[in-house]
mmCIF file of C-alpha atoms in Angstrom:
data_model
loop_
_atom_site.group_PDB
_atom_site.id
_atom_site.type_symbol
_atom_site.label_atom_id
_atom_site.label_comp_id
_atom_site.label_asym_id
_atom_site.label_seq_id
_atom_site.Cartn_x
_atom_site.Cartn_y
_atom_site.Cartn_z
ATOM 1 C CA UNK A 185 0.000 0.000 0.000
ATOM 2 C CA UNK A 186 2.751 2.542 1.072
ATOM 3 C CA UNK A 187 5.005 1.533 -2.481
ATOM 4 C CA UNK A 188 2.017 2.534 -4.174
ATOM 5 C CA UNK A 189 1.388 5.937 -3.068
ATOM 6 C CA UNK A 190 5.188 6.709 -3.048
ATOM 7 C CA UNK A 191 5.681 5.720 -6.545
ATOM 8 C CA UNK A 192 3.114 7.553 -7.355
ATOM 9 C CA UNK A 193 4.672 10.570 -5.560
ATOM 10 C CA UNK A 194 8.135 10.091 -7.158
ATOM 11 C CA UNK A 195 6.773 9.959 -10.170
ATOM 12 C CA UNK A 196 4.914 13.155 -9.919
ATOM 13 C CA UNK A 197 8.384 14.526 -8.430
ATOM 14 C CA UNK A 198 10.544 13.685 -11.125
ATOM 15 C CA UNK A 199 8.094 15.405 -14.037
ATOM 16 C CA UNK A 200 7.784 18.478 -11.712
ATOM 17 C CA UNK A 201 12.028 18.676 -11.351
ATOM 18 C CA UNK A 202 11.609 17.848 -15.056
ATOM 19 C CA UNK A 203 9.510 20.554 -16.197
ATOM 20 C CA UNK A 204 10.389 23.373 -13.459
ATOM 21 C CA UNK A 205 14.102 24.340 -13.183
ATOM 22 C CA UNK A 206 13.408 26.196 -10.014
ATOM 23 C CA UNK A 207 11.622 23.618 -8.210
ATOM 24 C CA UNK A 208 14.257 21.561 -8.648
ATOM 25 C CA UNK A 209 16.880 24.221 -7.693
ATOM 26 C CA UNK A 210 14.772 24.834 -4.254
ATOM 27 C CA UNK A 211 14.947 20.537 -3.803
ATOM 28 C CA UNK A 212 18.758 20.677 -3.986
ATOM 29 C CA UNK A 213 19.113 23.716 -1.989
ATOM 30 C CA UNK A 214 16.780 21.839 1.029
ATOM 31 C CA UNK A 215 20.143 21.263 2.730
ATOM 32 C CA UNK A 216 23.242 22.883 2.509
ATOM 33 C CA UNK A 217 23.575 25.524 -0.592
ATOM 34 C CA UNK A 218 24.687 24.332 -4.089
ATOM 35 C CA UNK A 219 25.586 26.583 -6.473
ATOM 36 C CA UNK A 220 23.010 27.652 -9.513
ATOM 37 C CA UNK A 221 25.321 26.848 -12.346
ATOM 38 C CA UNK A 222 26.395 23.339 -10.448
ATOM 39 C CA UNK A 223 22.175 22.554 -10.398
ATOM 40 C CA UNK A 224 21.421 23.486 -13.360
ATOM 41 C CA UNK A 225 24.274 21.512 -15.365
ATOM 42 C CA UNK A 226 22.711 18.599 -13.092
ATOM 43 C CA UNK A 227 19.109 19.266 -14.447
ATOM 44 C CA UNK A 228 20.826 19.175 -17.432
ATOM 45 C CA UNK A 229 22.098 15.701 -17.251
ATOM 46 C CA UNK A 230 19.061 14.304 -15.881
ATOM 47 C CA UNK A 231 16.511 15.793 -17.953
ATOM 48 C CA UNK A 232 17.803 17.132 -20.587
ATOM 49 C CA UNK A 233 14.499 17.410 -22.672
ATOM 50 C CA UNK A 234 12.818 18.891 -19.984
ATOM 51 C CA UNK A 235 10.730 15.632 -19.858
ATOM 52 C CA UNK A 236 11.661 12.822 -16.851
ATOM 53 C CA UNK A 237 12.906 9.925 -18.815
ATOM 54 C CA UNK A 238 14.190 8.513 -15.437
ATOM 55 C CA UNK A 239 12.453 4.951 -15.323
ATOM 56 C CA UNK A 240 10.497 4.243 -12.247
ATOM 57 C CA UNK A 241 9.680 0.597 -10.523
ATOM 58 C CA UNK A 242 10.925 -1.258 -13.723
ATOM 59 C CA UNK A 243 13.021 -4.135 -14.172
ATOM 60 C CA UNK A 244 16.908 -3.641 -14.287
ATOM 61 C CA UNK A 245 16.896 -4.519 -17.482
ATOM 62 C CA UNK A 246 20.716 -3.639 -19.397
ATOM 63 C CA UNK A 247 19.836 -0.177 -20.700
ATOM 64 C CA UNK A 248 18.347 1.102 -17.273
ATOM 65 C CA UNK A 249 20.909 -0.097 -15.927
ATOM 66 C CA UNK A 250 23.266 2.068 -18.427
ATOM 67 C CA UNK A 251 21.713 5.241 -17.391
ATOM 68 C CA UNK A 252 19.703 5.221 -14.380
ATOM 69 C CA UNK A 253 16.600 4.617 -12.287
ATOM 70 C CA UNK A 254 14.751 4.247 -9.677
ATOM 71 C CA UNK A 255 13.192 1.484 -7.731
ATOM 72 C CA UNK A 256 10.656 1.128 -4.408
ATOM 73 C CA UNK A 257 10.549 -2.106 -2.349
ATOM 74 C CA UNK A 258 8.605 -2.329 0.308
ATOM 75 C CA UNK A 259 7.335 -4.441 3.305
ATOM 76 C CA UNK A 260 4.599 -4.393 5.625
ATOM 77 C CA UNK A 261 3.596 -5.601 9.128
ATOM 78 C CA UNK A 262 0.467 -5.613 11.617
ATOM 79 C CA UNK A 263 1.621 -3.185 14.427
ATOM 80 C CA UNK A 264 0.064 -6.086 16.753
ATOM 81 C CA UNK A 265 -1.396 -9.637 16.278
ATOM 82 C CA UNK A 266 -5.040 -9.498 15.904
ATOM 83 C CA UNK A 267 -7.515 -11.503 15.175
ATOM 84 C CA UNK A 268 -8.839 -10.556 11.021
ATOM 85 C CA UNK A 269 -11.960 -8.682 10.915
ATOM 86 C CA UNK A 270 -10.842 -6.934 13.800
ATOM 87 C CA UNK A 271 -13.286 -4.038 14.913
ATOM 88 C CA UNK A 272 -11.239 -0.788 13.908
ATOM 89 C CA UNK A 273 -14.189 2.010 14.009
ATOM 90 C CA UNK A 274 -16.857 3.556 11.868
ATOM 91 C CA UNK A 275 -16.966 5.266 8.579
ATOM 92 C CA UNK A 276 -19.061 9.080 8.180
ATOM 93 C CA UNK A 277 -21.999 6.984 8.017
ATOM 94 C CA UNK A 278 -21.533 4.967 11.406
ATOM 95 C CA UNK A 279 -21.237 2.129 9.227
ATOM 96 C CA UNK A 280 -18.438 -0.620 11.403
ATOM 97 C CA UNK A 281 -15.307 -1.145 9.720
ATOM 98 C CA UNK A 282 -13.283 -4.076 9.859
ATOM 99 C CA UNK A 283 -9.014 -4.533 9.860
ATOM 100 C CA UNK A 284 -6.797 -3.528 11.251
ATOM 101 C CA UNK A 285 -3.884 -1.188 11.919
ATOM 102 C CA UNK A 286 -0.428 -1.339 10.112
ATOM 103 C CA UNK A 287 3.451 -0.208 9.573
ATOM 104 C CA UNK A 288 4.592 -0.124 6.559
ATOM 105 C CA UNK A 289 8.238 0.814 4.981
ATOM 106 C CA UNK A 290 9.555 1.688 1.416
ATOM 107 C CA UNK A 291 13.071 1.411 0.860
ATOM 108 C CA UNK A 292 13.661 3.751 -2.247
ATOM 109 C CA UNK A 293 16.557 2.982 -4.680
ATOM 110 C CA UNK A 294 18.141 5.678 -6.758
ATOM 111 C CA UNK A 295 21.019 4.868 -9.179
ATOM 112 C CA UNK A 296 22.715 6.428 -11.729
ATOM 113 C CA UNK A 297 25.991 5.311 -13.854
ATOM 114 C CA UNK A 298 27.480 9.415 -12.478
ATOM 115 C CA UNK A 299 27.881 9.342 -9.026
ATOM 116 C CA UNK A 300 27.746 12.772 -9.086
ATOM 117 C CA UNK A 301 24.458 12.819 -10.227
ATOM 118 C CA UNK A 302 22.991 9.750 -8.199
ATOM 119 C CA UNK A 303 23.980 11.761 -4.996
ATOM 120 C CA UNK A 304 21.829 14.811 -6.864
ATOM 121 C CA UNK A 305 18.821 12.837 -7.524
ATOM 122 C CA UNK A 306 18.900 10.673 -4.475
ATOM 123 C CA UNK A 307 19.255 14.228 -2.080
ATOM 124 C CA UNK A 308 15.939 16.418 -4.092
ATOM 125 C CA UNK A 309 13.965 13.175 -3.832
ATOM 126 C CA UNK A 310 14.902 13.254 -0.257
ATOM 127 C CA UNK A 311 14.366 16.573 -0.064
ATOM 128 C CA UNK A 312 10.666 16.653 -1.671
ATOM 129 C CA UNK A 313 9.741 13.393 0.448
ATOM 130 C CA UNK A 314 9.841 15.745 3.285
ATOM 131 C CA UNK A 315 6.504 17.820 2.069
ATOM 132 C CA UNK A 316 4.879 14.659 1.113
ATOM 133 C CA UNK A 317 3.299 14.060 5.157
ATOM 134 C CA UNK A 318 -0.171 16.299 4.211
ATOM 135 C CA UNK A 319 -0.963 14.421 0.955
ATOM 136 C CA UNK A 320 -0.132 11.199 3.102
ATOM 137 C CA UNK A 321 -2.538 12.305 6.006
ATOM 138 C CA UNK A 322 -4.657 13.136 3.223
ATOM 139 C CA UNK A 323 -5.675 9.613 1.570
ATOM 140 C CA UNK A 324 -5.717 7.977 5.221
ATOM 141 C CA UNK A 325 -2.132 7.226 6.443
ATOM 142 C CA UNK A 326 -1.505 8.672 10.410
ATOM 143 C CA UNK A 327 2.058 8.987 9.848
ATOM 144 C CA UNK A 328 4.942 9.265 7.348
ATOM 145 C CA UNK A 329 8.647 9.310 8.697
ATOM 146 C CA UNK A 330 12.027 9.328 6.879
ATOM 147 C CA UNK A 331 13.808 6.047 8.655
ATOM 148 C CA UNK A 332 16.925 7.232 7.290
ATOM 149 C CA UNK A 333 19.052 6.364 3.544
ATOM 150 C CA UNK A 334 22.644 6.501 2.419
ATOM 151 C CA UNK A 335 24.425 4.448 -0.111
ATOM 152 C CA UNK A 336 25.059 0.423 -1.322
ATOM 153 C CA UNK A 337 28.236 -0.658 0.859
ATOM 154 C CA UNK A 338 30.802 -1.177 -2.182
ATOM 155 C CA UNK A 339 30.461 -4.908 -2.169
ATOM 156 C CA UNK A 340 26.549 -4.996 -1.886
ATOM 157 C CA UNK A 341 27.247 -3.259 -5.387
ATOM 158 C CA UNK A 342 29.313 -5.700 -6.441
ATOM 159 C CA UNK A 343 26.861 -8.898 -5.526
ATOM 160 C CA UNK A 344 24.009 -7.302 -7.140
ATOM 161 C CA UNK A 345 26.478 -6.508 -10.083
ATOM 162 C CA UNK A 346 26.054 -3.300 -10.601
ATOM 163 C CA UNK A 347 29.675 -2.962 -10.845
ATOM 164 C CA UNK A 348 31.018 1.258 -11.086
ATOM 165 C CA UNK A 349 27.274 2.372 -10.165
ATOM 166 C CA UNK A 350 26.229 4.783 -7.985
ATOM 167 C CA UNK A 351 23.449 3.750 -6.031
ATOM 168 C CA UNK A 352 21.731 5.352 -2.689
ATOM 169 C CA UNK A 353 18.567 4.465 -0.723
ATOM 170 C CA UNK A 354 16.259 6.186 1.807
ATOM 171 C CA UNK A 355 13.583 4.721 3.714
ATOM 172 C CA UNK A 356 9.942 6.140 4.187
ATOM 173 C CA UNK A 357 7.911 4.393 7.525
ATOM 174 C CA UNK A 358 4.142 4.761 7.717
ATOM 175 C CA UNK A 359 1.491 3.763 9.688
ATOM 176 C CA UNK A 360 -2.374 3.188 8.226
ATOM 177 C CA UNK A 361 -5.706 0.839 8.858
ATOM 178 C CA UNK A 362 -7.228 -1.281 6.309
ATOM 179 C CA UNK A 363 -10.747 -1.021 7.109
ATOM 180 C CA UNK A 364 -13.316 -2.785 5.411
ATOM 181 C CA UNK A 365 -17.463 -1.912 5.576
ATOM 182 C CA UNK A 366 -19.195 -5.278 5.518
ATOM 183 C CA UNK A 367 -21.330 -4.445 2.744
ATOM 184 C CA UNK A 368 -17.876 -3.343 0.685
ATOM 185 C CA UNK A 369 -16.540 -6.909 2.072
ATOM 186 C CA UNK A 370 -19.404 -8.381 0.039
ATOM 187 C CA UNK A 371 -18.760 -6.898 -3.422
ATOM 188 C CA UNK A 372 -15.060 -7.747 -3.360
ATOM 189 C CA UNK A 373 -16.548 -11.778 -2.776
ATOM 190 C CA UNK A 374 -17.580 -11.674 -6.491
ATOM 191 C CA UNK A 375 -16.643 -15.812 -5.726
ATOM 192 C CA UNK A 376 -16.763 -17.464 -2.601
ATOM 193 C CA UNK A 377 -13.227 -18.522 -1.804
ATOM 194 C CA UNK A 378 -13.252 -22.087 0.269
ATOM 195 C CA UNK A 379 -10.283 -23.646 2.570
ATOM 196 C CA UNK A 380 -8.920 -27.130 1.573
ATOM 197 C CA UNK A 381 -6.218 -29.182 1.879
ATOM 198 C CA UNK A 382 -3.077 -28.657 -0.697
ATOM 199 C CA UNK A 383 -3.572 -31.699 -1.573
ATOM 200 C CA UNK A 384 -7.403 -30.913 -3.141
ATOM 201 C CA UNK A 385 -8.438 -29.856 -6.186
ATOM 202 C CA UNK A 386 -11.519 -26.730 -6.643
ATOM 203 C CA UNK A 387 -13.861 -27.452 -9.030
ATOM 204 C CA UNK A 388 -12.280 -25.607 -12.027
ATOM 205 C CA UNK A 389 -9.093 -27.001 -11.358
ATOM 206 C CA UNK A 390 -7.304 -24.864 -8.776
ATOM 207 C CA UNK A 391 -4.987 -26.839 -7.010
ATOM 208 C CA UNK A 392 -5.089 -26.373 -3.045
ATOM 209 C CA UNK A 393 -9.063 -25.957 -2.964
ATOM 210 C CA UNK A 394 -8.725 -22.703 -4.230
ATOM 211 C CA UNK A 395 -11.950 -21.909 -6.145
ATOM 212 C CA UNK A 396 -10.634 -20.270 -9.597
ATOM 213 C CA UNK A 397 -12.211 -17.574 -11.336
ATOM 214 C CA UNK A 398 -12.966 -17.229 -14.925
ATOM 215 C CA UNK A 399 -12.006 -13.230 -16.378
ATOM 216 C CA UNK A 400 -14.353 -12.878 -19.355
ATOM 217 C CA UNK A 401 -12.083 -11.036 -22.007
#
């Protein structure tokens, strides 16, 4: 849930620092100074069309790898064992809601073949990940904290085989319920789902008693 919204907010990022000189000039400058001439040969380098061509969430194929990229993992956990269908509140209609509460992290990779411009990217990411807590709050998270980022230790590099590439990371930690209404429970059961053995076979063939369902298309 949490690699979701952030790639969505990187990706937004990345075509405003694009698009917008300055805002990418006031990302960089979130810490200590840099120079104007040193960001905008930077800008430059990274988009020089004034378009973001800086890949987002895909595969490490050879050519991404070439230039540079960015990718989110990210991991989640119940903040205590509960029972599902735990009681977490009501909606605006006093409607009960059903879940529960949960931590989540994403672990944001930036790389680039320059180091000099990995460190760039990886800091106004940083940097704009900072204003990102009210649009967060906004769509039902009840925090958003940096957990910290730096770079790859030289031979993590080296085992992943990205060999002469600069690559950094920062970590985002949130916390957020998955509620469910009981008559929005219902509509996601478009089949009933049954429990079975892994040694048993549904009736269209699912292995584990998994009842399989047909998309029309």
């Amino acid at each position: 849930m949490l690699a979701y919204h952030v790639n969505t907010a990187i990706r937004s990022a990345l075509s405003t620092f694009a698009s917008d000189i300055a805002a990418w000039r006031r990302a960089l400058s979130a810490g200590p100074s840099i120079p104007t001439a040193a960001a905008n040969a930077l800008h430059a380098a990274i988009f020089p069309t004034g378009v973001n061509t800086i890949p987002v969430g895909e595969s490490w194929t050879e050519d991404v790898v070439k230039t540079g990229g960015i990718l989110i993992e990210d991991a989640e956990s119940p903040i205590s064992a509960v029972p599902l269908a735990q009681y977490v509140g009501t909606d605006s209609e006093k409607q009960p809601l059903f879940g529960g509460q949960h931590n989540g992290t994403a672990t944001i990779y930036v790389h680039h073949r320059s180091l000099d411009t990995c460190l760039a990217l990886w800091c106004a990411l940083r940097a704009v990940a900072a204003t990102w807590h009210r649009q967060f709050v906004a769509v039902g998270y009840t925090s958003l904290q940096y957990a910290g980022g730096g770079a790859l230790a030289l031979q993590e590099q080296l085992v992943r085989g990205w060999v002469g590439q600069g690559i950094r990371t920062f970590t985002l930690r949130a916390e957020y319920r998955v509620a469910v209404r009981d008559e929005t429970a219902g509509l996601l059961e478009q089949k009933p789902l049954f429990v079975a053995p892994v040694d048993i076979t549904g009736s269209a063939g699912a292995a584990g008693g998994m009842q399989a369902i047909q998309v029309e298309g």
